[in-house]
Structure formats: C-alpha cells, structure tokens
Coordinates of C-alpha atoms in Angstrom, one line a residue:
M1 CA 24.6 31.0 -27.3
T2 CA 21.5 33.2 -27.9
A3 CA 19.8 32.7 -31.2
D4 CA 19.3 36.4 -31.8
R5 CA 19.8 37.4 -35.5
V6 CA 20.7 40.9 -34.5
N7 CA 23.2 40.4 -31.7
P8 CA 24.6 36.9 -31.4
V9 CA 26.0 36.2 -27.9
T10 CA 28.6 33.6 -27.2
R11 CA 30.5 32.7 -24.1
T12 CA 34.3 32.5 -23.9
P13 CA 36.3 31.2 -20.9
Y14 CA 36.6 34.8 -19.6
G15 CA 33.1 36.0 -20.2
A16 CA 30.3 36.5 -22.8
V17 CA 30.7 38.5 -26.0
R18 CA 28.1 40.0 -28.3
G19 CA 28.9 40.2 -32.0
R20 CA 26.9 41.2 -35.1
W21 CA 25.3 39.5 -38.0
E22 CA 26.8 40.9 -41.2
Q23 CA 25.7 39.6 -44.6
G24 CA 24.7 36.3 -43.1
V25 CA 27.9 35.8 -41.1
A26 CA 28.3 36.3 -37.3
V27 CA 31.3 38.5 -36.6
F28 CA 32.9 39.0 -33.2
R29 CA 35.7 41.6 -33.1
G30 CA 38.3 42.6 -30.5
I31 CA 38.0 39.6 -28.1
P32 CA 40.9 39.6 -25.7
Y33 CA 42.8 36.4 -25.5
A34 CA 45.5 37.8 -23.1
A35 CA 45.9 40.7 -20.8
P36 CA 47.2 44.1 -22.0
P37 CA 51.0 43.7 -22.3
F38 CA 52.0 47.0 -20.7
G39 CA 52.9 48.2 -17.2
P40 CA 54.4 45.3 -15.2
R41 CA 53.6 42.9 -18.1
R42 CA 55.7 44.8 -20.7
F43 CA 58.3 42.6 -22.5
R44 CA 56.9 39.6 -20.6
P45 CA 55.1 36.5 -21.8
P46 CA 51.3 36.9 -22.2
T47 CA 49.0 36.2 -19.3
P48 CA 45.3 35.4 -19.4
P49 CA 42.9 38.3 -19.5
E50 CA 40.8 39.4 -16.6
P51 CA 37.4 37.8 -16.7
W52 CA 34.5 40.2 -17.1
D53 CA 30.9 40.2 -15.9
G54 CA 27.9 40.7 -18.1
V55 CA 28.2 40.7 -21.9
R56 CA 31.2 42.4 -23.6
E57 CA 30.5 44.2 -26.9
A58 CA 32.5 42.7 -29.7
A59 CA 31.4 44.8 -32.7
A60 CA 34.5 46.8 -33.5
F61 CA 38.2 45.9 -34.0
G62 CA 40.2 46.1 -30.8
P63 CA 43.4 48.1 -30.3
T64 CA 46.3 47.3 -32.6
A65 CA 49.8 46.7 -31.3
P66 CA 52.0 49.8 -31.2
K67 CA 53.7 50.3 -34.6
P68 CA 55.1 53.1 -36.8
P69 CA 53.2 54.0 -39.9
Y70 CA 54.3 53.0 -43.4
S71 CA 56.4 55.6 -45.3
E72 CA 54.5 57.6 -47.9
A73 CA 56.1 55.5 -50.7
F74 CA 54.7 52.3 -49.2
A75 CA 51.4 53.7 -48.1
Q76 CA 50.5 54.1 -51.7
Y77 CA 50.3 50.3 -51.9
L78 CA 49.7 49.0 -48.4
S79 CA 47.1 49.9 -45.8
D80 CA 47.7 49.6 -42.0
P81 CA 44.9 50.9 -39.8
A82 CA 45.9 51.8 -36.2
V83 CA 43.4 51.5 -33.4
P84 CA 44.6 53.1 -30.1
G85 CA 44.5 51.4 -26.7
D86 CA 46.4 49.1 -24.5
D87 CA 44.3 45.9 -24.9
C88 CA 46.0 44.9 -28.1
L89 CA 46.2 41.2 -27.6
N90 CA 42.8 40.5 -29.1
L91 CA 41.4 38.5 -32.0
N92 CA 38.3 38.4 -34.3
V93 CA 36.0 35.6 -35.3
W94 CA 33.9 35.2 -38.4
T95 CA 31.6 32.2 -38.3
P96 CA 28.6 31.0 -40.4
D97 CA 27.1 29.2 -37.4
P98 CA 27.9 30.4 -33.9
A99 CA 26.5 27.4 -32.2
P100 CA 28.3 24.7 -30.1
G101 CA 28.4 21.4 -32.0
A102 CA 28.6 22.8 -35.5
R103 CA 32.2 21.4 -35.7
L104 CA 33.3 23.5 -38.7
P105 CA 36.9 23.8 -40.0
V106 CA 38.9 26.7 -38.6
L107 CA 41.5 29.0 -40.2
V108 CA 43.6 31.1 -37.8
W109 CA 45.4 33.9 -39.6
L110 CA 48.6 35.7 -38.6
H111 CA 49.1 39.0 -40.5
G112 CA 52.3 40.1 -42.2
G113 CA 54.3 43.3 -41.8
A114 CA 57.9 42.3 -41.1
L115 CA 57.0 41.8 -37.4
T116 CA 56.9 45.6 -37.1
R117 CA 53.6 46.5 -38.9
G118 CA 50.3 45.1 -39.8
S119 CA 47.2 44.0 -37.8
S120 CA 44.1 42.0 -38.0
A121 CA 42.1 45.1 -38.9
V122 CA 43.7 45.4 -42.4
P123 CA 40.6 45.4 -44.7
V124 CA 42.1 42.8 -47.1
Y125 CA 41.9 40.2 -44.3
D126 CA 38.1 40.3 -44.1
G127 CA 37.1 36.8 -42.9
R128 CA 33.6 37.1 -44.2
T129 CA 34.4 35.2 -47.4
F130 CA 35.8 32.2 -45.5
A131 CA 32.8 32.1 -43.2
R132 CA 30.5 32.4 -46.2
D133 CA 32.1 29.2 -47.5
G134 CA 31.8 27.2 -44.3
V135 CA 35.1 28.0 -42.5
V136 CA 35.3 29.7 -39.0
F137 CA 38.0 32.4 -39.5
V138 CA 40.1 33.8 -36.7
S139 CA 42.5 36.7 -37.1
V140 CA 45.0 37.7 -34.4
N141 CA 46.8 40.8 -33.2
Y142 CA 50.2 40.2 -31.5
R143 CA 53.0 42.4 -30.2
L144 CA 55.4 43.9 -32.9
G145 CA 58.8 45.4 -33.2
V146 CA 60.9 45.8 -30.1
E147 CA 57.8 45.1 -27.8
G148 CA 57.4 41.7 -29.4
Y149 CA 60.8 40.7 -30.7
G150 CA 63.5 42.7 -28.9
L151 CA 66.2 40.5 -27.3
F152 CA 67.1 41.5 -23.8
P153 CA 69.2 39.9 -21.0
D154 CA 66.4 40.4 -18.5
A155 CA 63.3 39.1 -20.4
P156 CA 62.3 36.0 -22.3
A157 CA 62.8 36.1 -26.1
N158 CA 60.0 36.1 -28.6
P159 CA 57.1 37.6 -26.6
G160 CA 55.2 38.3 -29.9
L161 CA 55.4 34.6 -30.9
R162 CA 54.3 33.7 -27.4
D163 CA 51.3 35.9 -28.0
Q164 CA 50.4 33.9 -31.1
L165 CA 50.8 30.6 -29.1
A166 CA 48.4 32.0 -26.4
A167 CA 45.9 32.8 -29.2
L168 CA 46.2 29.3 -30.5
H169 CA 45.4 28.0 -27.0
W170 CA 42.4 30.3 -26.8
V171 CA 41.2 28.9 -30.1
H172 CA 41.6 25.3 -28.8
E173 CA 39.6 26.1 -25.7
S174 CA 37.0 28.5 -27.1
I175 CA 36.3 28.0 -30.8
G176 CA 33.8 25.2 -30.2
A177 CA 31.4 27.8 -28.8
F178 CA 31.7 29.7 -32.1
G179 CA 30.9 26.6 -34.2
G180 CA 34.5 25.6 -34.9
D181 CA 36.2 22.3 -34.5
P182 CA 39.3 22.5 -32.3
D183 CA 40.7 19.4 -33.9
R184 CA 40.5 20.9 -37.5
V185 CA 42.6 24.1 -37.1
T186 CA 44.6 25.4 -39.9
L187 CA 47.2 28.0 -39.0
G188 CA 48.2 30.4 -41.8
G189 CA 49.9 33.6 -42.6
Q190 CA 51.7 35.7 -45.2
S191 CA 55.3 37.0 -45.0
A192 CA 56.1 37.5 -41.3
G193 CA 52.8 35.7 -40.6
A194 CA 54.1 32.7 -42.6
I195 CA 57.4 32.8 -40.8
S196 CA 55.5 32.8 -37.5
T197 CA 53.3 29.9 -38.7
G198 CA 56.4 27.8 -39.5
A199 CA 57.9 28.5 -36.1
L200 CA 54.7 27.6 -34.3
V201 CA 54.1 24.4 -36.3
A202 CA 57.6 23.3 -35.4
A203 CA 57.3 24.3 -31.7
P204 CA 56.9 21.4 -29.3
Q205 CA 54.6 23.6 -27.2
A206 CA 52.1 23.8 -30.1
R207 CA 51.9 20.1 -30.7
G208 CA 48.2 19.1 -31.1
L209 CA 47.0 22.6 -31.7
V210 CA 47.4 22.7 -35.5
R211 CA 46.2 20.2 -38.1
R212 CA 47.3 22.1 -41.3
A213 CA 49.4 25.1 -42.1
V214 CA 49.5 27.7 -44.9
L215 CA 52.8 29.6 -45.5
Q216 CA 52.5 32.3 -48.1
S217 CA 55.8 34.0 -49.1
G218 CA 57.6 33.2 -45.8
P219 CA 59.6 30.2 -44.8
P220 CA 60.2 28.7 -41.4
E221 CA 63.3 30.6 -40.2
T222 CA 65.0 32.3 -37.3
T223 CA 67.0 35.5 -37.2
D224 CA 70.5 35.6 -36.0
R225 CA 70.5 36.7 -32.4
D226 CA 73.4 39.1 -33.0
K227 CA 71.4 40.9 -35.7
V228 CA 68.5 41.4 -33.2
R229 CA 70.9 42.5 -30.5
R230 CA 72.4 45.0 -32.8
M231 CA 69.0 46.5 -33.4
V232 CA 68.3 46.7 -29.7
R233 CA 71.8 48.2 -29.0
R234 CA 71.4 50.9 -31.7
M235 CA 68.0 51.8 -30.2
A236 CA 69.5 51.9 -26.7
N237 CA 72.4 54.2 -27.9
R238 CA 69.9 56.5 -29.5
L239 CA 67.7 56.6 -26.4
K240 CA 70.7 56.8 -24.1
V241 CA 69.5 54.0 -21.9
P242 CA 70.8 50.5 -21.1
A243 CA 69.9 47.7 -23.6
T244 CA 67.6 46.0 -21.1
A245 CA 63.9 45.3 -20.9
E246 CA 63.7 47.3 -17.6
A247 CA 65.2 50.4 -19.2
F248 CA 63.1 50.1 -22.4
A249 CA 59.9 49.7 -20.4
A250 CA 60.5 53.1 -18.8
V251 CA 60.7 54.8 -22.3
D252 CA 57.6 56.6 -23.7
R253 CA 55.9 54.3 -26.2
D254 CA 55.8 56.8 -29.0
Q255 CA 59.4 57.7 -28.6
L256 CA 60.3 54.1 -28.7
L257 CA 58.4 53.7 -32.0
R258 CA 60.1 56.7 -33.6
V259 CA 63.5 55.4 -32.7
Q260 CA 62.6 51.9 -33.9
A261 CA 61.4 53.2 -37.2
D262 CA 64.5 55.3 -37.7
I263 CA 67.0 52.5 -36.9
G264 CA 64.9 50.0 -38.8
R265 CA 65.6 51.8 -42.1
L266 CA 69.1 50.3 -41.9
G267 CA 67.7 46.8 -42.7
S268 CA 66.3 45.3 -45.9
P269 CA 65.4 42.0 -47.6
I270 CA 67.6 43.1 -50.4
L271 CA 70.6 44.4 -48.4
G272 CA 70.2 42.7 -45.0
G273 CA 71.1 44.7 -41.9
P274 CA 69.8 44.7 -38.3
A275 CA 66.2 43.6 -37.9
F276 CA 63.7 42.1 -35.5
G277 CA 62.9 38.4 -36.0
I278 CA 62.1 35.2 -34.2
V279 CA 65.2 33.8 -32.5
T280 CA 66.0 30.4 -31.1
D281 CA 65.5 30.5 -27.4
G282 CA 65.9 27.0 -26.0
D283 CA 62.2 27.0 -25.1
L284 CA 59.4 27.9 -27.5
V285 CA 61.9 27.8 -30.4
P286 CA 64.5 25.2 -29.3
R287 CA 66.1 24.9 -32.8
D288 CA 65.8 26.3 -36.3
P289 CA 62.2 25.6 -37.4
L290 CA 63.1 24.6 -40.9
E291 CA 65.6 22.0 -39.7
A292 CA 63.0 20.8 -37.2
L293 CA 60.3 20.4 -39.7
T294 CA 62.5 18.6 -42.2
D295 CA 63.7 16.4 -39.4
G296 CA 60.2 15.0 -38.6
A297 CA 58.7 17.7 -36.3
A298 CA 54.9 18.2 -36.5
P299 CA 54.0 14.8 -37.9
G300 CA 50.6 14.7 -39.5
V301 CA 50.5 18.4 -40.3
E302 CA 49.7 19.1 -44.0
L303 CA 51.2 22.1 -45.7
L304 CA 50.2 24.6 -48.4
T305 CA 53.0 26.9 -49.3
G306 CA 54.2 29.1 -52.1
W307 CA 55.3 32.5 -53.4
T308 CA 54.6 35.3 -55.9
R309 CA 56.6 35.4 -59.1
D310 CA 58.0 38.9 -58.5
E311 CA 58.2 39.2 -54.7
Y312 CA 61.0 41.7 -54.9
R313 CA 59.0 44.4 -56.8
L314 CA 57.3 45.5 -53.6
W315 CA 60.7 46.0 -52.1
L316 CA 62.2 48.0 -55.0
V317 CA 59.5 49.7 -57.1
P318 CA 58.3 52.2 -54.4
G319 CA 60.6 55.2 -54.7
G320 CA 61.9 54.3 -58.2
L321 CA 64.7 52.1 -57.0
V322 CA 64.5 49.5 -59.9
E323 CA 66.0 52.0 -62.3
R324 CA 68.8 52.9 -60.0
V325 CA 69.7 49.3 -59.4
D326 CA 69.7 48.7 -63.1
R327 CA 72.2 51.6 -63.6
L328 CA 74.5 50.1 -60.9
G329 CA 74.9 46.9 -62.9
A330 CA 77.8 44.7 -61.6
V331 CA 78.0 46.7 -58.3
A332 CA 74.4 45.8 -57.4
L333 CA 75.1 42.2 -58.3
A334 CA 78.1 42.2 -56.0
G335 CA 75.8 43.6 -53.2
A336 CA 73.3 40.8 -53.9
M337 CA 76.1 38.2 -53.7
A338 CA 77.1 39.6 -50.3
R339 CA 73.5 39.5 -49.1
C340 CA 73.0 35.9 -50.2
R341 CA 76.5 34.8 -49.3
C342 CA 76.8 33.0 -52.7
G343 CA 79.7 32.7 -55.1
S344 CA 79.8 34.3 -58.5
E345 CA 78.6 31.1 -60.2
V346 CA 75.1 31.7 -59.0
P347 CA 74.5 35.2 -60.6
R348 CA 76.3 33.9 -63.7
G349 CA 73.9 31.0 -63.9
Y350 CA 70.9 33.4 -63.5
R351 CA 72.3 35.6 -66.2
A352 CA 72.6 32.6 -68.5
L353 CA 69.0 31.6 -67.8
R354 CA 67.7 35.2 -68.2
P355 CA 69.9 36.9 -70.8
D356 CA 67.5 39.7 -71.4
A357 CA 66.8 40.5 -67.7
G358 CA 67.9 43.9 -66.2
T359 CA 70.1 44.0 -63.2
A360 CA 67.2 44.8 -60.8
E361 CA 65.3 41.7 -62.0
L362 CA 68.4 39.5 -61.5
V363 CA 69.1 41.0 -58.1
G364 CA 65.5 40.7 -57.1
Q365 CA 65.1 37.1 -58.2
L366 CA 68.4 36.1 -56.6
V367 CA 67.4 37.5 -53.2
T368 CA 63.8 36.2 -53.5
D369 CA 65.1 32.7 -54.2
H370 CA 67.6 32.9 -51.3
L371 CA 65.0 34.1 -48.9
L372 CA 61.9 32.2 -50.0
R373 CA 62.0 29.7 -52.8
V374 CA 65.1 27.7 -51.7
P375 CA 63.9 27.2 -48.1
L376 CA 60.3 26.5 -49.2
H377 CA 61.6 23.9 -51.7
R378 CA 63.6 22.4 -49.0
L379 CA 60.6 22.3 -46.7
A380 CA 58.4 20.6 -49.2
D381 CA 61.2 18.1 -50.1
G382 CA 61.9 17.2 -46.5
R383 CA 58.3 16.5 -45.4
R384 CA 56.7 13.1 -45.4
D385 CA 53.2 14.5 -44.9
P386 CA 51.5 16.0 -47.9
S387 CA 52.7 19.4 -49.1
Y388 CA 51.2 21.5 -51.9
V389 CA 53.1 24.3 -53.6
Y390 CA 51.8 27.3 -55.7
E391 CA 53.2 30.3 -57.5
F392 CA 51.1 33.5 -57.9
A393 CA 52.0 35.0 -61.3
W394 CA 49.2 37.4 -62.2
P395 CA 50.7 40.9 -62.6
S396 CA 49.3 43.9 -60.8
R397 CA 47.7 46.6 -62.9
R398 CA 49.8 49.1 -61.0
P399 CA 52.8 50.1 -63.1
G400 CA 56.0 48.1 -62.5
M401 CA 54.6 46.0 -59.6
G402 CA 54.3 42.7 -61.5
A403 CA 53.3 39.7 -59.3
C404 CA 54.8 41.3 -56.2
H405 CA 54.9 40.4 -52.6
A406 CA 51.5 40.4 -50.9
L407 CA 49.5 40.8 -54.1
E408 CA 48.0 37.4 -53.8
L409 CA 46.2 38.3 -50.5
G410 CA 43.2 39.9 -52.2
F411 CA 42.7 36.7 -54.2
V412 CA 43.1 34.3 -51.3
F413 CA 40.6 36.3 -49.3
D414 CA 38.4 37.1 -52.3
S415 CA 38.5 40.7 -51.1
G416 CA 39.4 42.4 -54.4
D417 CA 36.4 44.7 -54.1
E418 CA 38.1 46.4 -51.1
P419 CA 39.6 49.7 -52.0
D420 CA 42.7 48.6 -50.0
A421 CA 43.1 45.6 -52.2
R422 CA 43.0 47.8 -55.3
K423 CA 45.9 49.9 -53.9
L424 CA 48.2 47.0 -54.7
A425 CA 46.3 45.2 -57.5
G426 CA 44.9 48.2 -59.4
E427 CA 41.6 48.2 -61.2
G428 CA 40.2 45.2 -63.0
A429 CA 41.5 42.3 -61.0
P430 CA 39.9 39.1 -62.4
Q431 CA 37.2 37.6 -60.3
D432 CA 37.6 34.2 -61.7
L433 CA 41.2 34.1 -60.4
A434 CA 40.0 35.0 -57.0
D435 CA 37.3 32.3 -57.2
A436 CA 39.9 29.7 -58.1
M437 CA 42.5 30.7 -55.5
H438 CA 40.1 31.3 -52.6
G439 CA 38.3 28.1 -53.4
A440 CA 41.6 26.2 -53.2
W441 CA 42.4 27.6 -49.8
V442 CA 38.9 26.7 -48.6
R443 CA 39.3 23.1 -49.8
F444 CA 42.7 22.8 -48.1
V445 CA 41.4 24.1 -44.8
T446 CA 38.3 21.8 -45.1
D447 CA 39.8 18.5 -46.2
G448 CA 43.6 18.9 -46.7
S449 CA 43.7 19.0 -50.5
P450 CA 43.6 22.3 -52.5
G451 CA 42.8 20.5 -55.7
W452 CA 46.1 19.7 -57.4
E453 CA 48.7 17.0 -56.9
R454 CA 50.8 16.9 -53.8
W455 CA 54.5 17.7 -53.9
D456 CA 56.8 14.9 -55.0
T457 CA 60.1 14.4 -56.9
H458 CA 58.5 16.0 -60.0
H459 CA 57.9 19.3 -58.1
P460 CA 54.3 20.1 -59.2
V461 CA 53.5 23.8 -58.7
Q462 CA 50.0 25.2 -59.2
V463 CA 50.5 28.5 -61.1
Y464 CA 47.9 31.2 -60.7
G465 CA 48.4 33.8 -63.5
D466 CA 46.7 35.1 -66.6
G467 CA 44.5 32.3 -68.0
D468 CA 43.4 29.2 -66.2
P469 CA 45.3 28.0 -63.1
H470 CA 47.4 25.0 -64.1
V471 CA 50.2 22.8 -62.8
E472 CA 53.8 23.2 -64.0
H473 CA 56.4 20.7 -63.0
G474 CA 59.7 22.2 -61.6
P475 CA 59.2 25.7 -63.0
R476 CA 62.0 27.0 -60.8
D477 CA 64.2 24.0 -60.7
R478 CA 66.9 25.3 -63.0
E479 CA 67.5 28.5 -60.9
L480 CA 67.2 26.7 -57.6
A481 CA 69.7 24.0 -58.7
L482 CA 72.3 26.7 -58.8
W483 CA 72.1 26.9 -55.0
T484 CA 72.8 23.2 -54.3
T485 CA 76.5 23.9 -53.7
P486 CA 76.6 27.0 -51.5
A487 CA 79.7 29.1 -51.2
P488 CA 81.8 28.7 -48.0
E489 CA 80.6 30.8 -45.1
A490 CA 82.5 34.1 -45.0
P491 CA 82.0 37.6 -43.6
A492 CA 79.9 39.6 -46.0
P493 CA 82.1 42.1 -47.9
A494 CA 81.6 45.8 -47.3
T495 CA 78.9 47.5 -49.3
P496 CA 80.5 49.0 -52.4
P497 CA 80.5 52.9 -52.4
E498 CA 78.2 53.0 -55.4
L499 CA 75.6 50.9 -53.6
R500 CA 75.7 53.1 -50.5
S501 CA 73.7 55.8 -52.3
V502 CA 71.0 53.2 -53.0
V503 CA 71.0 52.3 -49.3
R504 CA 70.6 56.0 -48.4
R505 CA 67.7 56.3 -50.8
L506 CA 66.1 53.1 -49.4
R507 CA 66.3 54.6 -45.9
R508 CA 64.6 57.8 -47.0
V509 CA 61.6 56.1 -48.6
G510 CA 61.3 53.5 -45.9
A511 CA 61.9 50.6 -48.2
L512 CA 64.3 48.7 -46.0
R513 CA 62.0 46.1 -44.6
R514 CA 60.4 42.9 -45.7
D515 CA 56.9 44.1 -46.6

C-alpha cells in the first residue's frame, strides 16, 4: 500500500489498483473479481479474472450487468444507472484505512432489483457513510435476469448466485489489504439482495465466509424450477430458438433484454407468474435455504432482518393501481387468495383486524405477509443464534407511497441527501431517523448487536417510524397467527375476468416485478 493521500494504491491477488481519497475515505471502484461472463463463459460459472501488470485505475464504477430499464412509472421512484461494458463482474470498496493490519469490520452488500435490475452504482448505496463510521464497505455487481438465473439443460443453475459467492471468496482473500478483517464479514442486501444473502448464508460452500447477515425485505427462499423454466421457454418461443444455453448465447444481448422485459411483465409479487429466481440445484443450493437455516445451517451467524410497514405500495401505487384494486373488491381478494394459496379464513381474519381498510390495503398486506413477514418470523423463530428484527414505518413524503418497499435504504445508508433517495422519500426526510437506523446497522456489523433486545418468544421488533425508535412486542402476531394452519395445496384458480384488466394494466406500466 502506498501512503499517497491523492491516489491510494492497494494490491489484490490479480494486480494493483489505484483508488481515490474522497471526503476522508479511500474509494476503489470497478475492481474485477471474475472474468467477463461473455463469449465462451456466457451462462457458465464465474472464473478468475486475468491478472494485470502495472496499476489499474479504480476511480469509476465498472460496467453493470445487462438489464432492461425501469418503466416510466417506476423510474419516477427508483434509479438504476447503466454502465456499458463486458467486465461486469466487479465490486467497489470504501475504506477508512486502506492498510494491511487495520482489521476493521466488513459489510458486503448485494443490491436489490428482482434479480433483473439494479447495480452497485445506484447512488443510494454510497458506502462512504459506513467507511466514515469505521466499516469497510464492499458492493457487488452480479449477473441478472436470464444471464444470471435462466434455467437450462446444458448449463449449471444459478450463475448469478455463483458470482456472488466468487465475490465473497475475493473478499476473504483480498479485503485485508484494504484494512478489513476477513473473519468479521457481514453479508447484507435488500429485496433480491436479501434473498441472495439468505441463500448464500445457508450454502455449504459459503461456510466460514460470513460472520453476520442482514436481510432487508427479503426471506431465504427458492423459486419453483417450473416457474423459471416457463420464463425461459416463453423467451425461447418469442426468439424462435431452442430453450438451451447454447442457443441463448447466440442471441444478440440487446434483443435478449427486450424479450426478457416483455415476458417479465407477466409476473408480479401480487399476482405471481413466471419469474427468474434462485433454484435448488443439488450443489450450491442443495435444499430450500429457509428450511436449511431453521434446521441448524450456518451455526454462529447472527441475523438482522425486517421489513417495511407498507411494502406493497411500491408494487401498486405507480400507475394508479391502488384505486383500481379497491374498486374490484372481492374479486381482488380472490386473486390474492389464489396468489397466497390460502383459505378464505385468512382474508376474513385480516378484515376483522382492519375493518376500515380498503381492498388494496388488505390485498397488499396479505401478499406482503405471505412473501415476507411469515417466512422472516419463521426464520427468527427457528434460529438458536441471535436474531434481531425491525419494522420500518416512516411514511414517504411522496403521495400514497407510505412506508413502501426500498424506502428504508436511504436511512440505512444515511444517504438521504442524494437526489435519488428523495425520488422515493420525498423532501424533508428526518436526519435523526437516518442517524438512528444507520447507527444500528453499524453496531450490528461491528459487534453483532444493533442496540435492542434479541428475538425471543415475546417477538421484540424495533420500530422505526415517526417519533423515537422503540421496541414493540409482537406487533404483527395477530395477523401472522392466521397463517398457522395453511390451506391444503391446490392448483391456483384461474384469474377472474375482472382481475385480468388489472393484470393488463400492470403489464403496461411494468409493475409486474418485485421491486
């Protein structure tokens, strides 16, 4: 390491990199942890990058994985920069002390985006604030969509998840040169990043690489293999090619993205449908991650997990869909029951608990609990190692958004001054709430305790909303108790005709995806 305050230079296993000092923090961007996943490496597991001679400049974000843009409706709320180039398996490091021997705690961050969008270049994920507070922060790019999560008969499953594992190995081997401690690594993410975190923590191949984990609005889960196959087959039919990795690798990348985006509008957190996701593969993901983690996998790994109060509002508010679902009434509730595979007693119970709620709120909370709160409760209940649970309840200043999916990110990262954070939060987000939430995450990464009581039979939940953060015991227990006797497995009923118009509207605005 060269002690140059203008251009810090650090050596990785593949060559030296030169970063920049920015506001007292050393930043290294776009460091390759694997070779470009194209040409003969397309749809294949990651391989090490080619070593380089001399010093590689690491001042700018590296290429992002191929992805379609957000629709206009969602682009009002979410930013997703795209950086062209093939060398998209790269990561970024923010560190307060880029010197071997500093042994600082490390946070490795996996971005969200439904495994089809997002990147480490999203401004809200600025790692400077974590480095400012003594944490080495690493953010990772990984393959997305069909490139990362397509299921083919002639290629291994889950290449995007394998990218993330390769990045974790890079951190274990390299982070000491940036001042980090490879034995104090916290792996974290939001939405799809949290789902990925859960899968990796449960994976036998990641044993010893992760000390703690943060799962924000995403449970450990796998996607039904048939659902992913349907997605691939529909793309293959549209492209008029076989549903094989060899055939897809011969398709122009931009054309593949266009078809993926079009077919992807058929799926939704609210209504289900074909989608890309992590699948069990008998190798990296040998079994369902939630079952594995509640059955004793990853002993010694501490968890911080939670959700936002109104997750569903990011899925329904863009495009004015809340009002349309409210008008559908019982038809929309029937669609939610089909999505959640629950009996009528569950929505009846929600209606009794929320007599003044509109249909969209009931549908949204039903699906949110089915997708997020029920499995995250089960995860916390089933772990012997300490778990800490939060709920983010501060409502956005943007009309109708409430405490929606992804809103907490600007507070966790203390990046509310970023224009991109204000796209979702609006103006006037409280700095004291960001101080409290960001501080709790720093404490958890540093010593394993965010500052409130660990999960037990009383179900303590730290609530971040208007006013001071505080613990409530079992704030969601009455709703979640309605799910303790699930309805028998049965084929989902056909979508009612009245609901199909909502489906068409969702497709047009691009709302049919997790975030």
